[in-house]
PDB file of C-alpha atoms in Angstrom:
ATOM      1  CA  UNK N   1     102.290 -57.506 151.127  1.00 61.00           C
ATOM      2  CA  UNK N   2     106.063 -57.716 151.582  1.00 74.00           C
ATOM      3  CA  UNK N   3     107.973 -55.310 153.780  1.00 76.00           C
ATOM      4  CA  UNK N   4     109.715 -53.661 150.816  1.00 81.00           C
ATOM      5  CA  UNK N   5     106.329 -52.752 149.342  1.00 86.00           C
ATOM      6  CA  UNK N   6     105.110 -51.308 152.635  1.00 86.00           C
ATOM      7  CA  UNK N   7     108.233 -49.174 152.847  1.00 90.00           C
ATOM      8  CA  UNK N   8     107.752 -48.097 149.221  1.00 92.00           C
ATOM      9  CA  UNK N   9     104.133 -47.192 150.007  1.00 94.00           C
ATOM     10  CA  UNK N  10     105.149 -45.007 152.964  1.00 94.00           C
ATOM     11  CA  UNK N  11     107.873 -43.317 150.904  1.00 95.00           C
ATOM     12  CA  UNK N  12     105.354 -42.841 148.075  1.00 95.00           C
ATOM     13  CA  UNK N  13     102.981 -41.016 150.440  1.00 95.00           C
ATOM     14  CA  UNK N  14     105.793 -38.748 151.653  1.00 95.00           C
ATOM     15  CA  UNK N  15     106.957 -38.123 148.068  1.00 95.00           C
ATOM     16  CA  UNK N  16     103.436 -37.210 146.974  1.00 96.00           C
ATOM     17  CA  UNK N  17     103.126 -34.679 149.800  1.00 95.00           C
ATOM     18  CA  UNK N  18     106.604 -33.337 149.005  1.00 93.00           C
ATOM     19  CA  UNK N  19     105.738 -33.134 145.316  1.00 92.00           C
ATOM     20  CA  UNK N  20     102.505 -31.302 146.069  1.00 92.00           C
ATOM     21  CA  UNK N  21     104.449 -28.765 148.116  1.00 90.00           C
ATOM     22  CA  UNK N  22     107.090 -28.428 145.385  1.00 88.00           C
ATOM     23  CA  UNK N  23     104.632 -27.995 142.527  1.00 88.00           C
ATOM     24  CA  UNK N  24     101.936 -25.883 144.171  1.00 87.00           C
ATOM     25  CA  UNK N  25     103.231 -24.004 147.212  1.00 84.00           C
ATOM     26  CA  UNK N  26     106.955 -23.238 146.834  1.00 80.00           C
ATOM     27  CA  UNK N  27     106.865 -20.771 143.956  1.00 78.00           C
ATOM     28  CA  UNK N  28     104.068 -18.487 145.089  1.00 77.00           C
ATOM     29  CA  UNK N  29     106.207 -16.121 147.133  1.00 76.00           C
ATOM     30  CA  UNK N  30     109.160 -15.799 144.752  1.00 78.00           C
ATOM     31  CA  UNK N  31     110.307 -12.227 144.159  1.00 80.00           C
ATOM     32  CA  UNK N  32     109.913 -11.000 140.572  1.00 80.00           C
ATOM     33  CA  UNK N  33     113.639 -11.098 139.788  1.00 78.00           C
ATOM     34  CA  UNK N  34     113.776 -14.811 140.692  1.00 77.00           C
ATOM     35  CA  UNK N  35     110.742 -15.642 138.557  1.00 76.00           C
ATOM     36  CA  UNK N  36     112.779 -14.884 135.432  1.00 78.00           C
ATOM     37  CA  UNK N  37     115.490 -17.412 136.351  1.00 79.00           C
ATOM     38  CA  UNK N  38     115.502 -20.663 134.388  1.00 79.00           C
ATOM     39  CA  UNK N  39     116.048 -22.697 137.573  1.00 79.00           C
ATOM     40  CA  UNK N  40     113.883 -21.941 140.576  1.00 80.00           C
ATOM     41  CA  UNK N  41     114.371 -23.089 144.171  1.00 80.00           C
ATOM     42  CA  UNK N  42     111.638 -25.663 143.555  1.00 81.00           C
ATOM     43  CA  UNK N  43     113.302 -27.265 140.521  1.00 86.00           C
ATOM     44  CA  UNK N  44     115.293 -29.891 142.412  1.00 90.00           C
ATOM     45  CA  UNK N  45     112.404 -30.805 144.754  1.00 90.00           C
ATOM     46  CA  UNK N  46     110.168 -31.270 141.703  1.00 92.00           C
ATOM     47  CA  UNK N  47     112.665 -33.584 140.009  1.00 94.00           C
ATOM     48  CA  UNK N  48     113.298 -35.460 143.248  1.00 95.00           C
ATOM     49  CA  UNK N  49     109.604 -35.997 143.953  1.00 95.00           C
ATOM     50  CA  UNK N  50     108.848 -37.234 140.428  1.00 96.00           C
ATOM     51  CA  UNK N  51     111.770 -39.680 140.442  1.00 97.00           C
ATOM     52  CA  UNK N  52     110.839 -40.908 143.924  1.00 96.00           C
ATOM     53  CA  UNK N  53     107.210 -41.478 142.919  1.00 96.00           C
ATOM     54  CA  UNK N  54     108.298 -43.398 139.818  1.00 96.00           C
ATOM     55  CA  UNK N  55     110.734 -45.540 141.807  1.00 95.00           C
ATOM     56  CA  UNK N  56     108.118 -46.314 144.455  1.00 94.00           C
ATOM     57  CA  UNK N  57     105.592 -47.271 141.787  1.00 94.00           C
ATOM     58  CA  UNK N  58     108.115 -49.650 140.225  1.00 93.00           C
ATOM     59  CA  UNK N  59     108.555 -51.337 143.607  1.00 90.00           C
ATOM     60  CA  UNK N  60     104.833 -51.369 144.421  1.00 91.00           C
ATOM     61  CA  UNK N  61     103.895 -52.857 141.054  1.00 90.00           C
ATOM     62  CA  UNK N  62     106.640 -55.462 141.329  1.00 84.00           C
ATOM     63  CA  UNK N  63     108.361 -54.503 138.081  1.00 82.00           C
ATOM     64  CA  UNK N  64     111.808 -54.950 139.624  1.00 77.00           C
ATOM     65  CA  UNK N  65     111.171 -58.553 140.657  1.00 72.00           C
ATOM     66  CA  UNK N  66     112.714 -61.362 138.661  1.00 65.00           C
ATOM     67  CA  UNK N  67     110.631 -64.225 137.281  1.00 65.00           C
ATOM     68  CA  UNK N  68     112.847 -66.809 138.976  1.00 63.00           C
ATOM     69  CA  UNK N  69     110.909 -68.217 141.982  1.00 60.00           C
ATOM     70  CA  UNK N  70     114.152 -69.268 143.686  1.00 60.00           C
ATOM     71  CA  UNK N  71     115.414 -65.687 143.756  1.00 57.00           C
ATOM     72  CA  UNK N  72     113.173 -64.236 146.447  1.00 60.00           C
ATOM     73  CA  UNK N  73     114.508 -60.937 147.736  1.00 58.00           C
ATOM     74  CA  UNK N  74     111.829 -60.116 150.299  1.00 61.00           C
ATOM     75  CA  UNK N  75     112.930 -58.865 153.683  1.00 62.00           C
ATOM     76  CA  UNK N  76     112.058 -61.302 156.443  1.00 66.00           C
ATOM     77  CA  UNK N  77     110.948 -59.079 159.299  1.00 66.00           C
ATOM     78  CA  UNK N  78     111.088 -62.040 161.716  1.00 74.00           C
ATOM     79  CA  UNK N  79     114.882 -62.162 161.251  1.00 74.00           C
ATOM     80  CA  UNK N  80     115.668 -58.470 161.697  1.00 69.00           C
ATOM     81  CA  UNK N  81     118.368 -59.357 164.223  1.00 72.00           C
ATOM     82  CA  UNK N  82     120.392 -60.993 161.464  1.00 77.00           C
ATOM     83  CA  UNK N  83     120.484 -57.807 159.405  1.00 76.00           C
ATOM     84  CA  UNK N  84     123.083 -55.087 159.952  1.00 80.00           C
ATOM     85  CA  UNK N  85     120.865 -52.799 162.012  1.00 82.00           C
ATOM     86  CA  UNK N  86     123.765 -51.299 163.937  1.00 87.00           C
ATOM     87  CA  UNK N  87     125.275 -49.907 160.738  1.00 90.00           C
ATOM     88  CA  UNK N  88     121.930 -48.448 159.686  1.00 88.00           C
ATOM     89  CA  UNK N  89     121.298 -46.888 163.094  1.00 91.00           C
ATOM     90  CA  UNK N  90     124.834 -45.499 163.263  1.00 95.00           C
ATOM     91  CA  UNK N  91     124.416 -43.934 159.820  1.00 94.00           C
ATOM     92  CA  UNK N  92     121.106 -42.391 160.881  1.00 95.00           C
ATOM     93  CA  UNK N  93     122.807 -41.017 163.991  1.00 95.00           C
ATOM     94  CA  UNK N  94     125.606 -39.612 161.841  1.00 95.00           C
ATOM     95  CA  UNK N  95     123.042 -37.899 159.614  1.00 95.00           C
ATOM     96  CA  UNK N  96     121.397 -36.268 162.630  1.00 96.00           C
ATOM     97  CA  UNK N  97     124.791 -35.211 164.007  1.00 95.00           C
ATOM     98  CA  UNK N  98     125.732 -33.787 160.595  1.00 94.00           C
ATOM     99  CA  UNK N  99     122.543 -31.741 160.471  1.00 93.00           C
ATOM    100  CA  UNK N 100     123.096 -30.429 164.001  1.00 94.00           C
ATOM    101  CA  UNK N 101     126.789 -29.613 163.450  1.00 92.00           C
ATOM    102  CA  UNK N 102     126.434 -28.009 160.034  1.00 90.00           C
ATOM    103  CA  UNK N 103     126.068 -24.441 161.308  1.00 89.00           C
ATOM    104  CA  UNK N 104     128.360 -24.426 164.349  1.00 91.00           C
ATOM    105  CA  UNK N 105     131.167 -26.519 162.826  1.00 92.00           C
ATOM    106  CA  UNK N 106     130.922 -25.149 159.302  1.00 91.00           C
ATOM    107  CA  UNK N 107     130.291 -26.998 156.063  1.00 92.00           C
ATOM    108  CA  UNK N 108     133.805 -28.222 155.349  1.00 94.00           C
ATOM    109  CA  UNK N 109     134.532 -29.687 158.781  1.00 94.00           C
ATOM    110  CA  UNK N 110     131.104 -31.258 159.320  1.00 95.00           C
ATOM    111  CA  UNK N 111     130.962 -32.728 155.806  1.00 95.00           C
ATOM    112  CA  UNK N 112     134.489 -34.104 156.090  1.00 96.00           C
ATOM    113  CA  UNK N 113     133.667 -35.668 159.467  1.00 96.00           C
ATOM    114  CA  UNK N 114     130.380 -37.123 158.177  1.00 96.00           C
ATOM    115  CA  UNK N 115     131.949 -38.661 155.079  1.00 96.00           C
ATOM    116  CA  UNK N 116     134.892 -40.059 157.035  1.00 96.00           C
ATOM    117  CA  UNK N 117     132.802 -41.477 159.874  1.00 96.00           C
ATOM    118  CA  UNK N 118     130.181 -42.838 157.466  1.00 95.00           C
ATOM    119  CA  UNK N 119     132.786 -44.656 155.413  1.00 95.00           C
ATOM    120  CA  UNK N 120     134.343 -46.012 158.615  1.00 95.00           C
ATOM    121  CA  UNK N 121     130.956 -47.325 159.783  1.00 94.00           C
ATOM    122  CA  UNK N 122     130.470 -49.017 156.411  1.00 92.00           C
ATOM    123  CA  UNK N 123     133.812 -50.790 156.758  1.00 90.00           C
ATOM    124  CA  UNK N 124     136.373 -48.695 154.922  1.00 90.00           C
ATOM    125  CA  UNK N 125     139.740 -48.910 156.666  1.00 90.00           C
ATOM    126  CA  UNK N 126     142.142 -47.479 154.066  1.00 92.00           C
ATOM    127  CA  UNK N 127     142.546 -44.103 155.736  1.00 93.00           C
ATOM    128  CA  UNK N 128     145.257 -42.988 153.325  1.00 94.00           C
ATOM    129  CA  UNK N 129     142.568 -43.073 150.617  1.00 94.00           C
ATOM    130  CA  UNK N 130     139.496 -42.252 152.702  1.00 94.00           C
ATOM    131  CA  UNK N 131     140.644 -38.977 154.249  1.00 95.00           C
ATOM    132  CA  UNK N 132     141.888 -37.251 151.051  1.00 96.00           C
ATOM    133  CA  UNK N 133     138.769 -38.326 149.159  1.00 96.00           C
ATOM    134  CA  UNK N 134     136.496 -37.018 151.938  1.00 96.00           C
ATOM    135  CA  UNK N 135     138.428 -33.736 152.021  1.00 96.00           C
ATOM    136  CA  UNK N 136     138.327 -33.351 148.234  1.00 97.00           C
ATOM    137  CA  UNK N 137     134.619 -34.182 148.065  1.00 96.00           C
ATOM    138  CA  UNK N 138     133.808 -31.720 150.854  1.00 94.00           C
ATOM    139  CA  UNK N 139     135.777 -28.951 149.189  1.00 95.00           C
ATOM    140  CA  UNK N 140     134.367 -29.703 145.716  1.00 95.00           C
ATOM    141  CA  UNK N 141     130.761 -29.567 146.916  1.00 93.00           C
ATOM    142  CA  UNK N 142     131.425 -26.379 148.894  1.00 91.00           C
ATOM    143  CA  UNK N 143     133.140 -24.763 145.902  1.00 92.00           C
ATOM    144  CA  UNK N 144     130.309 -25.660 143.529  1.00 90.00           C
ATOM    145  CA  UNK N 145     127.558 -24.470 145.855  1.00 87.00           C
ATOM    146  CA  UNK N 146     129.282 -21.380 147.231  1.00 86.00           C
ATOM    147  CA  UNK N 147     131.393 -20.121 144.360  1.00 87.00           C
ATOM    148  CA  UNK N 148     129.650 -21.440 141.247  1.00 84.00           C
ATOM    149  CA  UNK N 149     125.990 -21.296 142.311  1.00 80.00           C
ATOM    150  CA  UNK N 150     126.477 -18.308 144.604  1.00 80.00           C
ATOM    151  CA  UNK N 151     124.661 -19.842 147.592  1.00 80.00           C
ATOM    152  CA  UNK N 152     126.563 -18.950 150.740  1.00 82.00           C
ATOM    153  CA  UNK N 153     127.723 -21.880 152.859  1.00 79.00           C
ATOM    154  CA  UNK N 154     129.745 -21.062 155.939  1.00 82.00           C
ATOM    155  CA  UNK N 155     132.910 -23.080 155.267  1.00 84.00           C
ATOM    156  CA  UNK N 156     134.544 -22.811 158.700  1.00 83.00           C
ATOM    157  CA  UNK N 157     133.306 -22.987 162.298  1.00 84.00           C
ATOM    158  CA  UNK N 158     131.543 -19.932 163.677  1.00 76.00           C
ATOM    159  CA  UNK N 159     134.480 -18.900 165.886  1.00 76.00           C
ATOM    160  CA  UNK N 160     136.919 -18.544 162.959  1.00 74.00           C
TER     161      UNK N 160
END
């Protein structure tokens, strides 16, 4: 079995466990006033798990493959050195740093830094476009979550 199918199988197992938790364990302890809401805290995890399971099944069953035998898109694990592993590892490191800095640095600063650094790692060098877009995206997400949805996100660092 090709590497992409093995990865899809592992993600499928994680998505099934996540879906089980979303469908059967998340809603049991909801207070009565939240049970009357049309959208529960488990709504997004349910949607995410179903879409992930469907996507993994498409990959596992080979429905995304073309019929052209010359167009083979399998990952050759013997040539991993030729892939851009440094970009992938840097992005994973940025994700971990973002998660660790979210509370102490605040949402706006950590999200702005993550988006800017992530775009830089991926090769974007037009800083006159990158920085305003990262700032606008950070503010827009914070505004929607904090002001529209009413879920508090600390916008600034803890010392401000």
